[in-house]
Structure formats: structure tokens, C-alpha cells
PDB file of C-alpha atoms in Angstrom:
ATOM      1  CA  THR A   7     -54.502  64.507 101.361  1.00 76.00           C
ATOM      2  CA  ARG A   8     -51.215  64.090 103.231  1.00 90.00           C
ATOM      3  CA  PRO A   9     -51.049  65.148 106.882  1.00 91.00           C
ATOM      4  CA  VAL A  10     -48.374  67.731 107.635  1.00 92.00           C
ATOM      5  CA  GLN A  11     -46.312  67.670 110.816  1.00 92.00           C
ATOM      6  CA  TYR A  12     -43.984  70.438 111.967  1.00 94.00           C
ATOM      7  CA  GLU A  13     -42.607  70.362 115.490  1.00 94.00           C
ATOM      8  CA  GLN A  14     -41.896  74.086 115.754  1.00 94.00           C
ATOM      9  CA  ALA A  15     -45.526  74.913 114.928  1.00 94.00           C
ATOM     10  CA  GLY A  16     -46.506  73.822 118.433  1.00 93.00           C
ATOM     11  CA  GLN A  17     -50.152  73.166 119.208  1.00 92.00           C
ATOM     12  CA  ASN A  18     -51.813  75.773 117.023  1.00 88.00           C
ATOM     13  CA  GLY A  19     -49.521  76.465 114.066  1.00 88.00           C
ATOM     14  CA  LYS A  20     -49.598  75.118 110.532  1.00 92.00           C
ATOM     15  CA  THR A  21     -49.395  71.450 111.422  1.00 95.00           C
ATOM     16  CA  ASP A  22     -51.954  68.642 111.348  1.00 96.00           C
ATOM     17  CA  ILE A  23     -50.170  66.766 114.151  1.00 96.00           C
ATOM     18  CA  PHE A  24     -48.966  68.055 117.502  1.00 97.00           C
ATOM     19  CA  CYS A  25     -45.490  66.527 117.551  1.00 97.00           C
ATOM     20  CA  PRO A  26     -43.400  67.720 120.527  1.00 96.00           C
ATOM     21  CA  MET A  27     -40.173  66.163 121.753  1.00 95.00           C
ATOM     22  CA  TYR A  28     -40.027  64.483 125.180  1.00 95.00           C
ATOM     23  CA  PHE A  29     -43.362  65.667 126.508  1.00 95.00           C
ATOM     24  CA  ASP A  30     -43.584  64.075 129.961  1.00 95.00           C
ATOM     25  CA  TYR A  31     -46.513  61.957 131.185  1.00 97.00           C
ATOM     26  CA  LYS A  32     -48.337  64.857 132.834  1.00 97.00           C
ATOM     27  CA  TRP A  33     -48.180  67.058 129.746  1.00 97.00           C
ATOM     28  CA  CYS A  34     -49.234  64.174 127.479  1.00 97.00           C
ATOM     29  CA  GLU A  35     -52.287  63.467 129.611  1.00 98.00           C
ATOM     30  CA  GLU A  36     -53.274  67.122 129.874  1.00 97.00           C
ATOM     31  CA  TYR A  37     -53.073  67.549 126.101  1.00 97.00           C
ATOM     32  CA  SER A  38     -54.938  64.287 125.447  1.00 97.00           C
ATOM     33  CA  ARG A  39     -57.795  65.439 127.685  1.00 97.00           C
ATOM     34  CA  GLY A  40     -57.919  68.910 126.126  1.00 96.00           C
ATOM     35  CA  ASP A  41     -59.910  70.400 123.252  1.00 96.00           C
ATOM     36  CA  ASN A  42     -57.208  70.586 120.564  1.00 96.00           C
ATOM     37  CA  PRO A  43     -58.297  68.103 117.852  1.00 95.00           C
ATOM     38  CA  ARG A  44     -54.765  67.485 116.551  1.00 96.00           C
ATOM     39  CA  PRO A  45     -53.447  63.995 117.374  1.00 97.00           C
ATOM     40  CA  LEU A  46     -50.412  63.831 119.652  1.00 98.00           C
ATOM     41  CA  ILE A  47     -47.529  61.926 118.048  1.00 97.00           C
ATOM     42  CA  GLN A  48     -44.223  62.789 119.691  1.00 97.00           C
ATOM     43  CA  CYS A  49     -41.397  63.263 117.184  1.00 96.00           C
ATOM     44  CA  GLU A  50     -39.097  61.770 119.846  1.00 95.00           C
ATOM     45  CA  TYR A  51     -40.080  60.376 123.235  1.00 95.00           C
ATOM     46  CA  ALA A  52     -37.722  57.560 124.217  1.00 93.00           C
ATOM     47  CA  HIS A  53     -33.908  57.451 124.126  1.00 91.00           C
ATOM     48  CA  VAL A  54     -32.672  53.857 123.989  1.00 90.00           C
ATOM     49  CA  MET A  55     -29.098  54.373 125.179  1.00 86.00           C
ATOM     50  CA  GLY A  56     -27.597  51.960 127.687  1.00 81.00           C
ATOM     51  CA  ASN A  57     -29.902  50.376 130.269  1.00 82.00           C
ATOM     52  CA  SER A  58     -32.932  52.248 128.990  1.00 88.00           C
ATOM     53  CA  MET A  59     -36.684  52.114 128.282  1.00 90.00           C
ATOM     54  CA  GLY A  60     -37.632  51.854 131.953  1.00 89.00           C
ATOM     55  CA  GLY A  61     -40.369  54.498 131.596  1.00 91.00           C
ATOM     56  CA  PHE A  62     -41.866  53.182 128.375  1.00 95.00           C
ATOM     57  CA  LYS A  63     -44.878  51.515 130.031  1.00 95.00           C
ATOM     58  CA  GLU A  64     -46.192  54.802 131.419  1.00 96.00           C
ATOM     59  CA  TYR A  65     -46.281  56.370 127.955  1.00 97.00           C
ATOM     60  CA  TRP A  66     -48.133  53.391 126.501  1.00 97.00           C
ATOM     61  CA  ASP A  67     -50.634  53.320 129.340  1.00 97.00           C
ATOM     62  CA  LEU A  68     -51.599  56.817 128.164  1.00 97.00           C
ATOM     63  CA  VAL A  69     -51.553  55.890 124.465  1.00 97.00           C
ATOM     64  CA  ARG A  70     -54.001  53.091 125.187  1.00 96.00           C
ATOM     65  CA  LYS A  71     -56.165  55.310 127.394  1.00 97.00           C
ATOM     66  CA  TYR A  72     -56.558  58.308 125.072  1.00 98.00           C
ATOM     67  CA  PRO A  73     -57.309  57.849 121.330  1.00 96.00           C
ATOM     68  CA  LYS A  74     -55.835  61.286 120.614  1.00 97.00           C
ATOM     69  CA  TYR A  75     -52.425  60.173 121.885  1.00 98.00           C
ATOM     70  CA  GLN A  76     -51.094  58.046 119.030  1.00 96.00           C
ATOM     71  CA  GLY A  77     -47.543  57.216 120.082  1.00 95.00           C
ATOM     72  CA  GLY A  78     -44.185  58.593 119.092  1.00 96.00           C
ATOM     73  CA  TYR A  79     -40.748  57.904 117.667  1.00 96.00           C
ATOM     74  CA  ILE A  80     -37.838  56.229 119.446  1.00 95.00           C
ATOM     75  CA  TRP A  81     -34.298  57.584 119.179  1.00 92.00           C
ATOM     76  CA  ASP A  82     -33.126  55.515 117.505  1.00 89.00           C
ATOM     77  CA  PHE A  83     -33.319  52.317 115.490  1.00 93.00           C
ATOM     78  CA  VAL A  84     -29.761  50.936 115.383  1.00 93.00           C
ATOM     79  CA  ASP A  85     -26.473  51.410 117.254  1.00 90.00           C
ATOM     80  CA  GLN A  86     -24.123  53.399 115.027  1.00 87.00           C
ATOM     81  CA  GLY A  87     -20.961  51.446 115.823  1.00 88.00           C
ATOM     82  CA  LEU A  88     -18.101  50.536 113.486  1.00 89.00           C
ATOM     83  CA  ARG A  89     -16.761  46.976 113.234  1.00 92.00           C
ATOM     84  CA  ASP A  90     -13.153  46.866 114.447  1.00 93.00           C
ATOM     85  CA  THR A  91     -10.701  44.770 116.470  1.00 93.00           C
ATOM     86  CA  SER A  92      -9.962  45.436 120.135  1.00 90.00           C
ATOM     87  CA  ARG A  93      -6.354  46.485 120.721  1.00 87.00           C
ATOM     88  CA  ILE A  94      -6.564  44.843 124.159  1.00 90.00           C
ATOM     89  CA  THR A  95      -8.238  41.471 123.551  1.00 95.00           C
ATOM     90  CA  GLY A  96      -7.885  41.078 119.801  1.00 95.00           C
ATOM     91  CA  ARG A  97     -11.586  40.267 119.592  1.00 95.00           C
ATOM     92  CA  GLU A  98     -14.018  41.829 117.158  1.00 93.00           C
ATOM     93  CA  ILE A  99     -15.900  44.776 118.677  1.00 91.00           C
ATOM     94  CA  PHE A 100     -18.093  47.671 117.600  1.00 90.00           C
ATOM     95  CA  THR A 101     -16.323  50.964 118.245  1.00 87.00           C
ATOM     96  CA  TYR A 102     -17.826  54.395 118.854  1.00 83.00           C
ATOM     97  CA  GLY A 103     -17.330  57.700 120.671  1.00 78.00           C
ATOM     98  CA  GLY A 104     -14.310  57.680 122.968  1.00 76.00           C
ATOM     99  CA  ASP A 105     -12.691  54.804 121.072  1.00 79.00           C
ATOM    100  CA  TYR A 106     -11.415  57.492 118.689  1.00 78.00           C
ATOM    101  CA  GLY A 107      -9.857  59.903 121.150  1.00 74.00           C
ATOM    102  CA  ARG A 108     -10.433  61.941 124.268  1.00 68.00           C
ATOM    103  CA  TYR A 109     -12.534  64.539 122.467  1.00 67.00           C
ATOM    104  CA  PRO A 110     -14.227  62.646 119.652  1.00 63.00           C
ATOM    105  CA  ALA A 111     -16.712  64.208 117.306  1.00 64.00           C
ATOM    106  CA  SER A 112     -19.375  61.786 118.524  1.00 63.00           C
ATOM    107  CA  ASP A 113     -19.268  62.807 122.211  1.00 63.00           C
ATOM    108  CA  TYR A 114     -17.868  59.743 124.043  1.00 63.00           C
ATOM    109  CA  ASN A 115     -20.574  57.028 124.064  1.00 65.00           C
ATOM    110  CA  PHE A 116     -22.555  58.378 121.126  1.00 74.00           C
ATOM    111  CA  ASN A 117     -23.933  57.047 118.935  1.00 78.00           C
ATOM    112  CA  CYS A 118     -24.707  53.591 120.275  1.00 82.00           C
ATOM    113  CA  ASN A 119     -28.298  54.265 121.242  1.00 86.00           C
ATOM    114  CA  GLY A 120     -30.396  51.956 119.098  1.00 92.00           C
ATOM    115  CA  ILE A 121     -33.031  49.309 119.691  1.00 94.00           C
ATOM    116  CA  ILE A 122     -30.809  46.856 117.828  1.00 93.00           C
ATOM    117  CA  ALA A 123     -27.033  46.394 117.659  1.00 92.00           C
ATOM    118  CA  PRO A 124     -24.911  47.285 114.591  1.00 93.00           C
ATOM    119  CA  ASP A 125     -25.046  43.628 113.465  1.00 93.00           C
ATOM    120  CA  ARG A 126     -28.859  43.674 113.912  1.00 93.00           C
ATOM    121  CA  ARG A 127     -28.982  41.575 117.072  1.00 93.00           C
ATOM    122  CA  LEU A 128     -31.647  42.658 119.554  1.00 93.00           C
ATOM    123  CA  ASN A 129     -30.409  44.790 122.441  1.00 93.00           C
ATOM    124  CA  PRO A 130     -31.956  43.988 125.862  1.00 92.00           C
ATOM    125  CA  HIS A 131     -34.295  46.989 125.741  1.00 93.00           C
ATOM    126  CA  ALA A 132     -35.712  45.759 122.407  1.00 94.00           C
ATOM    127  CA  TYR A 133     -37.756  43.227 124.375  1.00 94.00           C
ATOM    128  CA  GLU A 134     -39.324  46.027 126.438  1.00 94.00           C
ATOM    129  CA  VAL A 135     -40.375  47.779 123.228  1.00 95.00           C
ATOM    130  CA  GLN A 136     -41.645  44.508 121.760  1.00 93.00           C
ATOM    131  CA  TYR A 137     -43.827  43.825 124.784  1.00 94.00           C
ATOM    132  CA  TYR A 138     -45.602  47.182 124.817  1.00 96.00           C
ATOM    133  CA  TYR A 139     -45.989  47.255 121.041  1.00 95.00           C
ATOM    134  CA  GLN A 140     -47.805  43.902 120.949  1.00 95.00           C
ATOM    135  CA  ASN A 141     -51.411  43.796 119.726  1.00 95.00           C
ATOM    136  CA  ALA A 142     -52.678  40.728 121.594  1.00 97.00           C
ATOM    137  CA  TRP A 143     -53.104  40.519 125.364  1.00 97.00           C
ATOM    138  CA  VAL A 144     -54.128  38.012 128.039  1.00 97.00           C
ATOM    139  CA  GLU A 145     -55.831  38.847 131.336  1.00 97.00           C
ATOM    140  CA  ASP A 146     -56.372  36.519 134.293  1.00 97.00           C
ATOM    141  CA  LYS A 147     -60.080  35.914 134.941  1.00 97.00           C
ATOM    142  CA  GLY A 148     -59.660  32.975 137.326  1.00 96.00           C
ATOM    143  CA  ILE A 149     -56.744  31.057 135.946  1.00 94.00           C
ATOM    144  CA  SER A 150     -56.939  28.203 138.456  1.00 92.00           C
ATOM    145  CA  ASP A 151     -60.295  27.394 136.822  1.00 95.00           C
ATOM    146  CA  GLY A 152     -58.808  27.834 133.338  1.00 95.00           C
ATOM    147  CA  ARG A 153     -60.470  31.222 132.741  1.00 97.00           C
ATOM    148  CA  ILE A 154     -58.682  33.984 130.834  1.00 97.00           C
ATOM    149  CA  GLU A 155     -59.639  36.917 128.614  1.00 98.00           C
ATOM    150  CA  VAL A 156     -57.912  37.573 125.287  1.00 98.00           C
ATOM    151  CA  TYR A 157     -57.986  41.066 123.782  1.00 98.00           C
ATOM    152  CA  ASN A 158     -57.305  41.665 120.083  1.00 98.00           C
ATOM    153  CA  GLU A 159     -55.955  45.216 119.949  1.00 97.00           C
ATOM    154  CA  ASN A 160     -55.567  45.178 116.155  1.00 97.00           C
ATOM    155  CA  PHE A 161     -57.844  47.520 114.226  1.00 95.00           C
ATOM    156  CA  PHE A 162     -58.183  45.516 111.010  1.00 96.00           C
ATOM    157  CA  LYS A 163     -57.250  41.852 111.510  1.00 95.00           C
ATOM    158  CA  THR A 164     -58.315  38.884 113.586  1.00 96.00           C
ATOM    159  CA  LEU A 165     -55.956  36.710 115.639  1.00 96.00           C
ATOM    160  CA  ASP A 166     -56.411  33.760 113.275  1.00 96.00           C
ATOM    161  CA  ASP A 167     -52.723  33.844 112.331  1.00 95.00           C
ATOM    162  CA  LEU A 168     -51.667  33.256 115.959  1.00 96.00           C
ATOM    163  CA  ILE A 169     -51.580  30.374 118.424  1.00 95.00           C
ATOM    164  CA  LEU A 170     -51.766  31.026 122.164  1.00 97.00           C
ATOM    165  CA  GLU A 171     -49.506  28.841 124.291  1.00 97.00           C
ATOM    166  CA  ALA A 172     -49.667  28.692 128.079  1.00 96.00           C
ATOM    167  CA  THR A 173     -46.479  27.347 129.650  1.00 95.00           C
ATOM    168  CA  ILE A 174     -46.938  26.223 133.258  1.00 93.00           C
ATOM    169  CA  VAL A 175     -43.665  26.286 135.199  1.00 90.00           C
ATOM    170  CA  ARG A 176     -43.322  24.731 138.649  1.00 87.00           C
ATOM    171  CA  HIS A 177     -40.390  25.620 140.907  1.00 82.00           C
ATOM    172  CA  CYS A 178     -40.222  22.691 143.322  1.00 75.00           C
ATOM    173  CA  GLY A 179     -36.859  21.015 143.687  1.00 66.00           C
ATOM    174  CA  GLU A 180     -36.292  20.203 140.033  1.00 67.00           C
ATOM    175  CA  ASP A 181     -38.192  22.646 137.816  1.00 73.00           C
ATOM    176  CA  THR A 182     -40.807  21.131 135.540  1.00 76.00           C
ATOM    177  CA  SER A 183     -43.053  22.636 132.880  1.00 85.00           C
ATOM    178  CA  ALA A 184     -46.029  21.793 130.697  1.00 91.00           C
ATOM    179  CA  VAL A 185     -47.455  23.526 127.614  1.00 94.00           C
ATOM    180  CA  VAL A 186     -51.153  23.965 126.822  1.00 95.00           C
ATOM    181  CA  THR A 187     -52.381  25.311 123.465  1.00 96.00           C
ATOM    182  CA  ILE A 188     -55.495  27.521 123.495  1.00 96.00           C
ATOM    183  CA  ASP A 189     -57.642  28.291 120.439  1.00 94.00           C
ATOM    184  CA  ILE A 190     -58.011  32.052 119.805  1.00 96.00           C
ATOM    185  CA  SER A 191     -59.298  31.980 116.237  1.00 94.00           C
ATOM    186  CA  GLY A 192     -62.180  34.237 115.248  1.00 94.00           C
ATOM    187  CA  ILE A 193     -61.507  37.065 117.707  1.00 97.00           C
ATOM    188  CA  ALA A 194     -62.475  40.190 115.781  1.00 97.00           C
ATOM    189  CA  PRO A 195     -60.410  43.407 115.728  1.00 97.00           C
ATOM    190  CA  GLN A 196     -60.765  45.447 118.943  1.00 96.00           C
ATOM    191  CA  ALA A 197     -62.753  42.589 120.514  1.00 97.00           C
ATOM    192  CA  ARG A 198     -62.338  40.654 123.759  1.00 97.00           C
ATOM    193  CA  ARG A 199     -63.186  37.016 124.372  1.00 97.00           C
ATOM    194  CA  GLN A 200     -63.423  35.196 127.673  1.00 97.00           C
ATOM    195  CA  ILE A 201     -62.113  31.659 127.342  1.00 97.00           C
ATOM    196  CA  GLU A 202     -62.487  28.740 129.727  1.00 96.00           C
ATOM    197  CA  SER A 203     -59.839  26.132 128.930  1.00 96.00           C
ATOM    198  CA  ALA A 204     -60.412  22.735 130.485  1.00 96.00           C
ATOM    199  CA  SER A 205     -56.908  21.676 129.417  1.00 95.00           C
ATOM    200  CA  LEU A 206     -55.336  24.612 131.263  1.00 96.00           C
ATOM    201  CA  ARG A 207     -57.489  24.000 134.349  1.00 95.00           C
ATOM    202  CA  ASP A 208     -56.713  20.280 134.486  1.00 95.00           C
ATOM    203  CA  LYS A 209     -52.975  20.672 133.895  1.00 93.00           C
ATOM    204  CA  LEU A 210     -52.742  23.357 136.589  1.00 92.00           C
ATOM    205  CA  ALA A 211     -54.611  21.127 139.046  1.00 91.00           C
ATOM    206  CA  GLU A 212     -52.300  18.216 138.238  1.00 89.00           C
ATOM    207  CA  ILE A 213     -49.139  20.258 138.769  1.00 87.00           C
ATOM    208  CA  MET A 214     -50.431  21.980 141.905  1.00 84.00           C
ATOM    209  CA  GLY A 215     -51.352  18.601 143.362  1.00 82.00           C
ATOM    210  CA  THR A 216     -47.819  17.254 143.082  1.00 80.00           C
ATOM    211  CA  CYS A 217     -46.151  20.159 144.895  1.00 73.00           C
ATOM    212  CA  ALA A 218     -48.776  22.457 146.384  1.00 68.00           C
ATOM    213  CA  ARG A 219     -46.406  24.735 148.310  1.00 77.00           C
ATOM    214  CA  SER A 220     -44.124  25.519 145.378  1.00 82.00           C
ATOM    215  CA  GLU A 221     -44.183  28.584 143.155  1.00 87.00           C
ATOM    216  CA  ILE A 222     -46.158  28.004 139.966  1.00 89.00           C
ATOM    217  CA  VAL A 223     -45.986  30.482 137.081  1.00 91.00           C
ATOM    218  CA  VAL A 224     -48.056  30.537 133.889  1.00 94.00           C
ATOM    219  CA  ASN A 225     -46.379  32.273 130.951  1.00 95.00           C
ATOM    220  CA  PHE A 226     -48.464  33.114 127.876  1.00 97.00           C
ATOM    221  CA  ALA A 227     -46.968  33.486 124.403  1.00 96.00           C
ATOM    222  CA  PHE A 228     -48.620  34.294 121.076  1.00 96.00           C
ATOM    223  CA  ARG A 229     -46.929  32.369 118.265  1.00 95.00           C
ATOM    224  CA  THR A 230     -47.370  32.714 114.518  1.00 95.00           C
ATOM    225  CA  ARG A 231     -48.958  29.782 112.695  1.00 94.00           C
ATOM    226  CA  GLU A 232     -46.962  30.451 109.534  1.00 94.00           C
ATOM    227  CA  ALA A 233     -43.963  32.546 108.538  1.00 94.00           C
ATOM    228  CA  ALA A 234     -44.685  36.131 107.487  1.00 88.00           C
ATOM    229  CA  PRO A 235     -42.518  39.014 106.245  1.00 88.00           C
ATOM    230  CA  LEU A 236     -39.889  39.706 108.951  1.00 84.00           C
ATOM    231  CA  VAL A 237     -41.497  37.122 111.285  1.00 87.00           C
ATOM    232  CA  ASP A 238     -40.522  33.450 111.512  1.00 91.00           C
ATOM    233  CA  LYS A 239     -43.073  30.722 112.113  1.00 93.00           C
ATOM    234  CA  GLY A 240     -43.644  30.229 115.840  1.00 89.00           C
TER     235      GLY A 240
END
């Protein structure tokens, strides 16, 4: 009853999952459109070292387009640095690689290549991963009239545990902002709902009327109603 995955088996060996390493976009799409029934789950497909994750969107565009392409694994979860004190500044740092000699066993800047830092703070590229892993989405359907579409990408749960906030930011001399809350309860798994929010429409009209030539941005955020395991309220 347990699926078996073995990278070296390739596409037709004794494996239930086709699990290559670093298949590029073209190969992923060709496989996803082909006849092999095995799901594609890459055993490694993103290397989060340094200023990374710039090509993550293209992979997830394909994951969302083809049901057979079911994602992959990121190398890796946490920076493998050691807590130490800088000999130059005296400040606490996380050491790795070349900090231990010209020819270290860990190959210079290895192994600080995680989504999170050694002390579990989020690295900048963690926010890129977070964005493309989210399961709730907003699409503009005429936002000046307060019209949006919300998509629940979850397979088994509604969005009842979330609140949708629209923050309207105006850049006109001194920046100002306003927050509108939009009800998204009752949206079933894998369902879309078009919403017309009078509050969003009216607040946008009010702000646009005070400084019509300025840049106005609407940022949407899904916030949790209550705390959950690993997730704070809000």
C-alpha cells in the first residue's frame, strides 16, 4: 500500500514515482504531457543557496497546470552553520565552509543553503517559497468596482479559517493606507467565488478622489482567524 520511489529507476523501472533531480521546465512539461502514468515528483529541484529561488515560479506554473506534476523537494531546509564569535568584530555569527580553512571539508560556502537560518529565522528566499506554496489566491476582476475572484486551491478544506484583508496604499506626498476586510467563508475546496465588495469599491473611490494622479496599490493578505499548529493568529 506504500508507494515506492527510486530515482535511479528512471521512468520505467521499479518505482511508483518518477523522481528525477533538476529536470528543467521543458523536460517537466514534456513528461507531464506524455503517456507515462507515474506522477512526477522531483527528488530535488531547487537549491536555496544565496540569492536564490528566482526560477521557482516557472516550476509551480507547471505543477498547477498538469495534475501529473506534483512538485518536488527543496535542497534544503535549514542553513547548517555553527554558532561562533567573529574574530574581527566580536559579534556572534554562524560559521561554515571557508571559516575553517582554505580547503575545508565543506567546500567554502557549504552548507548554508537552507530556507531558514540556523537559528530558525526566515531567509529572504523563504518568502518566495511561501508565496508559491499558498493555497488561496486573489484575481482582479474589476477592482475599481470592488470585484475580485478568490480561488480555494485546497483539496479538502474550506477557507473558513481565514480572513481576507485588502490594504489600499496611496503614494501621494505622505503615504496613507486603509484596510478593508472581505468575507471569504464557505468557499469549497477547489472552488472559485467572484466577490463584489462595496466597502472595497467605496474606499478605493474615496482614496482616488483625494489624489487621483498618485500611485495606488491594493495588497491582499489571507490571515488566520485563530492560532493553529505552527501558525500564529493573524
